[in-house]
Amino acid sequence: MASFDLNLLKVLDALLTEHSTVRAATRVGLSQPAVSAALGRLRGALNDPLFVRVGAGLEPTEFARALAPQLQSILGQLTEALTVQPFDPVTAVRSFRISGSDFFTEMLMPALADRLSRAAPSVGVQQVDVTPDVTIDPLLDPSLDFALVPRYPFPPWAEDQIVMRSGFVVIARKGHPRLARAGIEPGETIPIDLYCDLSHVLFSPEGHRKGLGDAALDRVGRSRHIAMTLPVMSGVWRTVSESDLLALLPHQLAARVCEKAGLDTYAAPMKVPVVDLSLVWHKRSSHSPAHRWMRGEIASVLRAVDAPGG
């Protein structure tokens, strides 16, 4: 059997159904001589005539007749295994693992939970944070479905979809004494000398002491004092709300938390680039109906957040 051509089984099934090389040829999309040749190979491989001619038709031998139900079952199972099954979120029972910072815990998960509870009640989500230093290498592990990270040149095995574009604002606690004495109103630009003279807290899962804001200051020949780094954004805005530190925060998150946290927002004195945020996955999952569906759900939620007033 090591050298047996499994394509011959489809021809055998057609012959068992049609009892004619002509009709079997039409059924499998081959010529009649090709089916006759395949029958010859089958006879040699299985050491049985398989069919005898009776009038204008072919009569299966006892061996061939015994093969018929098993052959149909095997071919049916193979067809089912190789056919992409549609995904019905209403009845599906499965879970997706998503890697992303706590920015997405705030901006994605509550609305996604609401959508899933209505559209896919047995579909679960596990958010994990296993992409330090903005690497997507954990996606090489099949147990991880998605990563949500700032866009950069991803490796060839990955695909991505931009789901948000995030600018940054400066946050400070309401009544910040230095800003109040300088007469800087919320929404205004903080003068660069004052901005650099104040101390800052930086979001950095890895504890790096420089970020986008520092690169922007470098471009104009200035620097700031980073008094603290924190691995989660919720820690950043909570720390700012109870101290005189400043921080840069994505504008969507600032709009979500500032009022309840007692924070005001200001414009930075330097140009901080807008960041494209990508939903990234391994190409092995690109054509999975379930995966495509979840990508659409995530993108819909984040597009709504990114829209004006979202």
XYZ file of C-alpha atoms in Angstrom:
310
model
C 0.000 0.000 0.000
C 2.992 2.343 0.345
C 2.899 3.029 -3.398
C -0.896 2.854 -3.818
C -2.377 5.902 -5.572
C -5.239 7.041 -3.370
C -6.747 8.943 -6.318
C -7.800 5.540 -7.670
C -10.287 5.169 -4.822
C -12.419 7.968 -6.237
C -12.522 6.136 -9.587
C -13.438 2.894 -7.849
C -16.269 4.624 -5.993
C -17.585 6.051 -9.272
C -17.468 2.629 -10.949
C -19.290 1.051 -8.028
C -21.993 3.711 -8.344
C -22.319 3.889 -12.145
C -21.422 0.325 -13.305
C -20.012 1.914 -16.480
C -16.622 3.349 -17.412
C -18.327 6.004 -19.548
C -20.628 7.258 -16.800
C -17.889 6.923 -14.183
C -15.619 9.078 -16.361
C -18.263 11.813 -16.437
C -18.711 11.559 -12.650
C -15.020 12.076 -11.840
C -14.165 14.395 -14.731
C -11.835 12.049 -16.609
C -11.880 10.519 -20.065
C -13.238 6.993 -20.555
C -9.773 5.628 -21.498
C -8.339 7.178 -18.331
C -10.992 5.427 -16.219
C -10.299 2.127 -17.994
C -6.591 2.568 -17.305
C -7.330 3.364 -13.638
C -9.439 0.203 -13.411
C -6.514 -1.784 -14.735
C -4.245 -0.321 -12.064
C -6.828 -1.039 -9.371
C -7.078 -4.667 -10.450
C -3.330 -5.059 -10.226
C -3.019 -3.281 -6.887
C -5.916 -5.113 -5.212
C -5.338 -8.476 -6.929
C -8.996 -8.829 -7.903
C -10.874 -8.248 -11.169
C -13.277 -5.957 -9.275
C -15.782 -5.888 -12.165
C -16.958 -8.330 -14.832
C -18.808 -7.296 -17.945
C -22.461 -8.245 -18.017
C -24.164 -7.015 -21.160
C -23.506 -3.285 -21.527
C -22.610 -2.808 -17.894
C -20.079 -3.786 -15.254
C -20.981 -6.077 -12.382
C -18.859 -5.742 -9.213
C -17.213 -8.834 -7.842
C -17.962 -10.002 -4.326
C -14.757 -8.325 -3.108
C -15.655 -5.008 -4.782
C -19.199 -5.141 -3.413
C -17.823 -5.660 0.100
C -15.552 -2.627 -0.338
C -18.376 -0.284 -1.393
C -19.828 0.778 2.012
C -16.407 1.217 3.633
C -15.131 3.160 0.622
C -18.120 5.510 0.659
C -17.654 6.088 4.396
C -13.939 6.818 4.029
C -14.443 9.210 1.104
C -17.265 10.954 2.980
C -15.098 11.473 6.052
C -12.253 12.759 3.904
C -14.541 15.196 2.094
C -15.897 16.450 5.413
C -12.390 16.865 6.825
C -11.209 18.826 3.798
C -14.286 21.038 3.525
C -14.133 24.382 5.332
C -17.119 24.364 7.662
C -19.163 27.551 8.031
C -18.903 29.300 11.386
C -22.122 29.988 13.250
C -21.362 32.265 16.205
C -24.752 31.564 17.765
C -23.967 27.873 18.279
C -20.145 27.911 18.296
C -18.326 26.803 21.439
C -14.723 27.976 21.447
C -12.319 30.517 22.916
C -9.902 33.074 21.465
C -6.685 34.254 23.128
C -5.723 37.883 22.490
C -2.505 39.541 23.566
C -2.635 43.251 24.258
C -1.905 45.913 26.852
C -4.481 47.145 29.349
C -5.263 49.953 26.890
C -7.335 47.298 25.103
C -8.748 46.032 28.392
C -10.423 49.428 28.638
C -11.082 50.258 24.985
C -12.020 46.843 23.573
C -13.095 44.304 26.159
C -16.274 45.843 27.666
C -17.893 46.460 24.270
C -16.644 43.129 22.906
C -18.133 41.326 25.910
C -21.490 42.966 25.202
C -21.379 41.977 21.520
C -20.418 38.380 22.273
C -23.092 37.960 24.950
C -25.711 38.746 22.319
C -24.207 37.277 19.127
C -22.039 34.387 20.373
C -22.968 33.370 23.925
C -20.617 30.353 24.034
C -17.591 32.097 22.509
C -15.025 33.149 25.110
C -12.063 35.509 25.093
C -8.859 35.334 27.118
C -6.807 38.516 27.136
C -3.155 37.923 27.958
C -0.142 40.223 27.913
C 2.665 38.187 26.365
C 4.017 40.618 23.772
C 6.650 42.666 25.650
C 8.759 45.089 23.641
C 6.134 45.055 20.872
C 7.207 41.666 19.498
C 4.618 39.360 17.957
C 6.770 36.230 18.230
C 4.310 34.659 20.732
C 1.916 34.287 17.765
C 4.162 31.458 16.581
C 2.493 29.453 19.354
C -0.828 28.156 17.921
C -2.525 28.736 21.288
C -2.428 32.527 20.712
C -4.879 33.872 18.138
C -4.206 37.625 17.993
C -1.859 40.364 19.132
C -2.832 44.027 19.393
C 0.292 46.158 19.014
C 1.557 49.370 17.411
C 2.174 48.717 13.737
C 5.727 48.084 12.563
C 7.260 45.936 9.755
C 5.869 42.531 10.707
C 7.571 39.270 9.638
C 6.344 37.497 6.467
C 4.413 34.835 8.420
C 2.111 37.483 9.951
C -0.845 39.439 8.612
C -2.373 42.519 10.168
C -5.229 44.975 9.982
C -5.007 48.547 11.270
C -7.884 48.902 13.726
C -7.158 52.275 15.385
C -5.043 55.402 14.972
C -4.064 56.952 18.268
C -2.772 60.432 18.973
C -1.582 61.536 22.401
C -2.525 64.185 24.930
C -0.852 65.319 28.134
C -2.745 64.486 31.319
C -2.416 66.219 34.700
C -4.512 66.205 37.837
C -7.144 68.899 38.148
C -5.751 71.938 39.926
C -2.145 71.001 39.166
C -0.298 73.789 41.070
C 2.433 74.573 38.524
C 0.019 74.617 35.579
C -2.461 76.727 37.551
C 0.205 79.272 38.526
C 1.286 79.514 34.902
C -2.314 80.175 33.868
C -2.453 77.169 31.525
C -6.077 76.166 30.939
C -7.126 72.596 30.085
C -6.911 72.013 26.334
C -4.128 74.560 25.879
C -0.542 73.769 24.929
C 1.884 73.518 27.838
C 4.962 75.683 27.132
C 7.949 73.501 26.379
C 10.121 74.969 29.144
C 7.465 74.197 31.756
C 6.766 70.783 30.230
C 10.428 69.782 30.411
C 10.830 71.198 33.914
C 8.008 69.044 35.322
C 8.411 65.324 36.133
C 6.654 62.624 34.146
C 5.436 59.031 34.424
C 5.941 56.776 31.405
C 4.051 53.672 30.291
C 6.656 50.991 29.563
C 6.040 47.267 30.164
C 9.794 46.697 29.923
C 10.833 49.619 32.165
C 12.445 51.650 29.372
C 13.037 55.254 30.384
C 12.335 56.730 26.954
C 9.243 56.604 24.785
C 7.536 58.361 21.882
C 7.423 61.655 23.774
C 11.150 61.553 24.443
C 11.917 60.838 20.792
C 9.731 63.823 19.861
C 11.597 66.039 22.329
C 14.960 64.785 21.017
C 13.987 66.065 17.577
C 13.733 69.614 18.957
C 16.803 69.293 21.175
C 14.968 68.985 24.488
C 14.462 66.316 27.156
C 12.217 65.651 30.142
C 12.624 63.977 33.519
C 11.016 60.531 33.777
C 10.351 60.054 37.480
C 8.565 56.713 37.136
C 7.802 53.983 34.600
C 4.806 51.688 34.931
C 3.891 48.497 33.042
C 0.173 49.273 32.699
C -1.627 52.363 31.435
C -4.152 52.244 34.239
C -1.240 52.708 36.644
C -0.108 55.746 34.660
C -3.350 57.690 34.829
C -4.038 56.669 38.425
C -0.578 57.852 39.461
C -1.053 61.182 37.645
C -4.434 61.667 39.334
C -2.798 61.528 42.785
C 0.486 63.374 42.134
C 2.008 66.310 40.315
C 3.467 64.095 37.585
C 2.429 64.501 33.966
C 1.995 61.764 31.356
C 1.232 61.259 27.702
C -1.835 59.101 27.177
C -3.614 57.914 24.003
C -6.380 60.396 23.345
C -9.115 57.720 23.252
C -8.156 56.419 26.681
C -7.876 59.958 28.082
C -11.392 60.733 26.861
C -12.633 57.567 28.564
C -11.025 57.972 32.009
C -10.172 61.615 32.680
C -13.498 62.810 34.044
C -13.893 59.965 36.537
C -10.206 60.152 37.508
C -10.131 63.901 38.138
C -7.748 64.639 35.268
C -7.424 67.438 32.728
C -5.904 67.130 29.271
C -3.484 69.474 27.520
C -1.685 69.635 24.191
C 1.974 68.627 24.161
C 4.490 71.307 23.132
C 6.179 68.954 20.636
C 4.736 66.958 17.747
C 4.108 63.388 18.918
C 3.420 61.095 15.955
C 0.082 59.335 15.603
C 0.429 55.580 16.127
C -1.311 52.974 13.981
C -2.544 50.095 16.135
C -2.744 46.723 14.411
C -4.609 43.515 14.990
C -2.036 40.857 14.031
C -2.402 37.117 13.448
C -0.435 34.194 12.005
C -1.149 33.405 8.353
C -2.102 29.850 9.310
C -5.406 31.311 10.582
C -6.126 33.731 7.743
C -8.771 31.573 6.039
C -10.432 30.164 9.160
C -14.116 31.251 9.180
C -14.119 31.494 12.979
C -10.949 33.562 12.966
C -12.267 35.876 10.233
C -15.463 36.390 12.207
C -13.623 37.338 15.404
C -11.311 39.680 13.469
C -14.412 41.452 12.200
C -15.884 41.756 15.701
C -12.673 43.208 17.156
C -12.241 45.626 14.266
C -15.876 46.800 14.518
C -15.542 47.579 18.216
C -12.278 49.475 17.819
C -13.469 51.386 14.745
C -16.417 52.604 16.796
C -14.060 53.738 19.566
C -11.858 55.485 17.011
C -14.752 57.356 15.405
C -15.475 60.942 16.502
C -17.414 60.767 19.750
C -16.550 57.068 20.132
